[in-house]
Amino acid sequence: MKLLIVGLGSIGQNHLSILNKIDGIELAALRTSKGLLTNSTPITAFYTLEEALAFQPDGVIISNPTALHVETALPFLKVGCKVLIEKPIDDHFEKAEKLEPYKDLIRVAYCMRFHPTMQYLKTKFKEEQPFKVGFKRSFYLPKWHPYADYTKEYTAQKKLGGGVIRTLSHELDLAIHWFGEPTDVIGVTDQVSFLSIDTDDYAFFSLKTQQKTRVNFELDFFSPVNINIGEAYTSKGLYSWTLNEVRFMPYDESDYQTLVCFDNSIQDMYDQQLKDFCGFVLGSLSINSSYQQAVSLLKIINKLEK
């Protein structure tokens, strides 16, 4: 199987390191400049679209800036390649809709679907429907990639599809993955901090699911402490989680009980996501986000921005 990676930034490099460990894959990359690759990860590099198409990849992983996703994906989709697009699918749904004729060839990489904590919760919430769910996700943008100038990265630039609500859209995808498309959405995106960016650094919004679950979100780029937590209320009590564990407190008690703990979950999440895409290229089903789900998510973001 031939796989092509477009974009070798931090996430592209991570994909490369994982795929290099899987037997039976011939790897190449389409690059925009001759940046340095480590000697321990040899890979064929192309610098023109024509060279990349001549490689005849079976699957393409697109991990360049968000605003370039659609224009990058189209040439490969037109020749029948299956494509995994890093989240979100693009910066505006009007552009993303150009991909609709090729929807069966597309998956969008929302890696949190593969995290064991989130998979545990998805199963739990099928058995025990929550009536209120909350997500809080926060980190300090200059610390995200400490080796780079954050003001020059795509996350800080509106023209490249940056901003907190797109960068941290994993939680919104989880809500769609767990409960389906919402019936109502309300909230705001804003630029409130001292960060030198021209896009949103704060988002606060709420949606109602078809099952009448209220799901709330608070996202920001300015917390000095990395926060990734959630909670859900059901008829039995309160579920609370981090990436490493899920706890539960019944209504008639005052202490949490730990239900599950997970170690090394982040790397395993990325491993499972790429194995899923390899299976998709070979004809298997995929639990990566579908084209329809990814466009629905982008429509929600665009609605909130207005």
PDB file of N, CA, C and O in Angstrom, residues 251-275:
ATOM      1  N   TYR A 251     -25.704  10.005  43.402  1.00  0.00           N
ATOM      2  CA  TYR A 251     -26.354  11.117  44.084  1.00  0.00           C
ATOM      3  C   TYR A 251     -26.410  10.930  45.597  1.00  0.00           C
ATOM      4  O   TYR A 251     -26.426  11.913  46.345  1.00  0.00           O
ATOM      5  N   ASP A 252     -26.428   9.697  46.069  1.00  0.00           N
ATOM      6  CA  ASP A 252     -26.563   9.456  47.505  1.00  0.00           C
ATOM      7  C   ASP A 252     -25.204   9.289  48.200  1.00  0.00           C
ATOM      8  O   ASP A 252     -25.142   8.835  49.345  1.00  0.00           O
ATOM      9  N   GLU A 253     -24.101   9.664  47.487  1.00  0.00           N
ATOM     10  CA  GLU A 253     -22.776   9.585  48.082  1.00  0.00           C
ATOM     11  C   GLU A 253     -22.069  10.933  47.910  1.00  0.00           C
ATOM     12  O   GLU A 253     -22.525  11.808  47.175  1.00  0.00           O
ATOM     13  N   SER A 254     -20.934  11.094  48.595  1.00  0.00           N
ATOM     14  CA  SER A 254     -20.209  12.364  48.515  1.00  0.00           C
ATOM     15  C   SER A 254     -18.755  12.183  48.088  1.00  0.00           C
ATOM     16  O   SER A 254     -17.972  13.130  48.152  1.00  0.00           O
ATOM     17  N   ASP A 255     -18.382  10.976  47.677  1.00  0.00           N
ATOM     18  CA  ASP A 255     -17.028  10.700  47.214  1.00  0.00           C
ATOM     19  C   ASP A 255     -17.077  10.040  45.835  1.00  0.00           C
ATOM     20  O   ASP A 255     -17.990   9.261  45.541  1.00  0.00           O
ATOM     21  N   TYR A 256     -16.055  10.360  45.027  1.00  0.00           N
ATOM     22  CA  TYR A 256     -15.935   9.729  43.723  1.00  0.00           C
ATOM     23  C   TYR A 256     -15.390   8.307  43.856  1.00  0.00           C
ATOM     24  O   TYR A 256     -14.596   8.002  44.740  1.00  0.00           O
ATOM     25  N   GLN A 257     -15.791   7.449  42.955  1.00  0.00           N
ATOM     26  CA  GLN A 257     -15.155   6.156  42.767  1.00  0.00           C
ATOM     27  C   GLN A 257     -14.525   6.148  41.373  1.00  0.00           C
ATOM     28  O   GLN A 257     -15.108   6.654  40.411  1.00  0.00           O
ATOM     29  N   THR A 258     -13.294   5.654  41.253  1.00  0.00           N
ATOM     30  CA  THR A 258     -12.609   5.595  39.970  1.00  0.00           C
ATOM     31  C   THR A 258     -13.089   4.377  39.198  1.00  0.00           C
ATOM     32  O   THR A 258     -13.048   3.255  39.703  1.00  0.00           O
ATOM     33  N   LEU A 259     -13.548   4.607  37.962  1.00  0.00           N
ATOM     34  CA  LEU A 259     -14.089   3.520  37.145  1.00  0.00           C
ATOM     35  C   LEU A 259     -13.015   2.895  36.261  1.00  0.00           C
ATOM     36  O   LEU A 259     -12.920   1.666  36.169  1.00  0.00           O
ATOM     37  N   VAL A 260     -12.218   3.734  35.584  1.00  0.00           N
ATOM     38  CA  VAL A 260     -11.154   3.225  34.707  1.00  0.00           C
ATOM     39  C   VAL A 260      -9.992   4.202  34.701  1.00  0.00           C
ATOM     40  O   VAL A 260     -10.171   5.409  34.916  1.00  0.00           O
ATOM     41  N   CYS A 261      -8.792   3.682  34.461  1.00  0.00           N
ATOM     42  CA  CYS A 261      -7.586   4.495  34.268  1.00  0.00           C
ATOM     43  C   CYS A 261      -6.866   4.004  33.018  1.00  0.00           C
ATOM     44  O   CYS A 261      -6.906   2.798  32.712  1.00  0.00           O
ATOM     45  N   PHE A 262      -6.228   4.931  32.309  1.00  0.00           N
ATOM     46  CA  PHE A 262      -5.517   4.568  31.087  1.00  0.00           C
ATOM     47  C   PHE A 262      -4.132   5.202  31.101  1.00  0.00           C
ATOM     48  O   PHE A 262      -3.977   6.377  31.416  1.00  0.00           O
ATOM     49  N   ASP A 263      -3.115   4.402  30.729  1.00  0.00           N
ATOM     50  CA  ASP A 263      -1.750   4.880  30.603  1.00  0.00           C
ATOM     51  C   ASP A 263      -1.352   4.887  29.131  1.00  0.00           C
ATOM     52  O   ASP A 263      -1.844   4.086  28.331  1.00  0.00           O
ATOM     53  N   ASN A 264      -0.445   5.785  28.775  1.00  0.00           N
ATOM     54  CA  ASN A 264       0.065   5.874  27.398  1.00  0.00           C
ATOM     55  C   ASN A 264      -1.056   6.010  26.374  1.00  0.00           C
ATOM     56  O   ASN A 264      -0.983   5.489  25.262  1.00  0.00           O
ATOM     57  N   SER A 265      -2.113   6.695  26.760  1.00  0.00           N
ATOM     58  CA  SER A 265      -3.317   6.739  25.929  1.00  0.00           C
ATOM     59  C   SER A 265      -3.166   7.656  24.721  1.00  0.00           C
ATOM     60  O   SER A 265      -3.796   7.422  23.693  1.00  0.00           O
ATOM     61  N   ILE A 266      -2.346   8.690  24.823  1.00  0.00           N
ATOM     62  CA  ILE A 266      -2.219   9.643  23.722  1.00  0.00           C
ATOM     63  C   ILE A 266      -1.583   8.992  22.502  1.00  0.00           C
ATOM     64  O   ILE A 266      -2.117   9.068  21.380  1.00  0.00           O
ATOM     65  N   GLN A 267      -0.442   8.341  22.686  1.00  0.00           N
ATOM     66  CA  GLN A 267       0.210   7.717  21.538  1.00  0.00           C
ATOM     67  C   GLN A 267      -0.632   6.581  20.977  1.00  0.00           C
ATOM     68  O   GLN A 267      -0.723   6.400  19.760  1.00  0.00           O
ATOM     69  N   ASP A 268      -1.263   5.813  21.848  1.00  0.00           N
ATOM     70  CA  ASP A 268      -2.117   4.725  21.376  1.00  0.00           C
ATOM     71  C   ASP A 268      -3.272   5.269  20.545  1.00  0.00           C
ATOM     72  O   ASP A 268      -3.677   4.654  19.560  1.00  0.00           O
ATOM     73  N   MET A 269      -3.795   6.418  20.930  1.00  0.00           N
ATOM     74  CA  MET A 269      -4.873   7.073  20.187  1.00  0.00           C
ATOM     75  C   MET A 269      -4.443   7.339  18.747  1.00  0.00           C
ATOM     76  O   MET A 269      -5.170   7.010  17.792  1.00  0.00           O
ATOM     77  N   TYR A 270      -3.257   7.919  18.561  1.00  0.00           N
ATOM     78  CA  TYR A 270      -2.770   8.206  17.209  1.00  0.00           C
ATOM     79  C   TYR A 270      -2.470   6.919  16.434  1.00  0.00           C
ATOM     80  O   TYR A 270      -2.741   6.825  15.232  1.00  0.00           O
ATOM     81  N   ASP A 271      -1.921   5.920  17.127  1.00  0.00           N
ATOM     82  CA  ASP A 271      -1.658   4.636  16.474  1.00  0.00           C
ATOM     83  C   ASP A 271      -2.949   4.037  15.922  1.00  0.00           C
ATOM     84  O   ASP A 271      -3.007   3.588  14.769  1.00  0.00           O
ATOM     85  N   GLN A 272      -3.979   4.014  16.753  1.00  0.00           N
ATOM     86  CA  GLN A 272      -5.248   3.403  16.343  1.00  0.00           C
ATOM     87  C   GLN A 272      -5.900   4.188  15.207  1.00  0.00           C
ATOM     88  O   GLN A 272      -6.518   3.602  14.311  1.00  0.00           O
ATOM     89  N   GLN A 273      -5.765   5.512  15.241  1.00  0.00           N
ATOM     90  CA  GLN A 273      -6.358   6.313  14.175  1.00  0.00           C
ATOM     91  C   GLN A 273      -5.749   5.987  12.817  1.00  0.00           C
ATOM     92  O   GLN A 273      -6.467   5.846  11.814  1.00  0.00           O
ATOM     93  N   LEU A 274      -4.429   5.868  12.756  1.00  0.00           N
ATOM     94  CA  LEU A 274      -3.782   5.581  11.484  1.00  0.00           C
ATOM     95  C   LEU A 274      -4.005   4.144  11.036  1.00  0.00           C
ATOM     96  O   LEU A 274      -4.115   3.875   9.833  1.00  0.00           O
ATOM     97  N   LYS A 275      -4.099   3.219  11.975  1.00  0.00           N
ATOM     98  CA  LYS A 275      -4.462   1.843  11.607  1.00  0.00           C
ATOM     99  C   LYS A 275      -5.872   1.812  11.029  1.00  0.00           C
ATOM    100  O   LYS A 275      -6.154   1.072  10.084  1.00  0.00           O
TER     101      LYS A 275
END
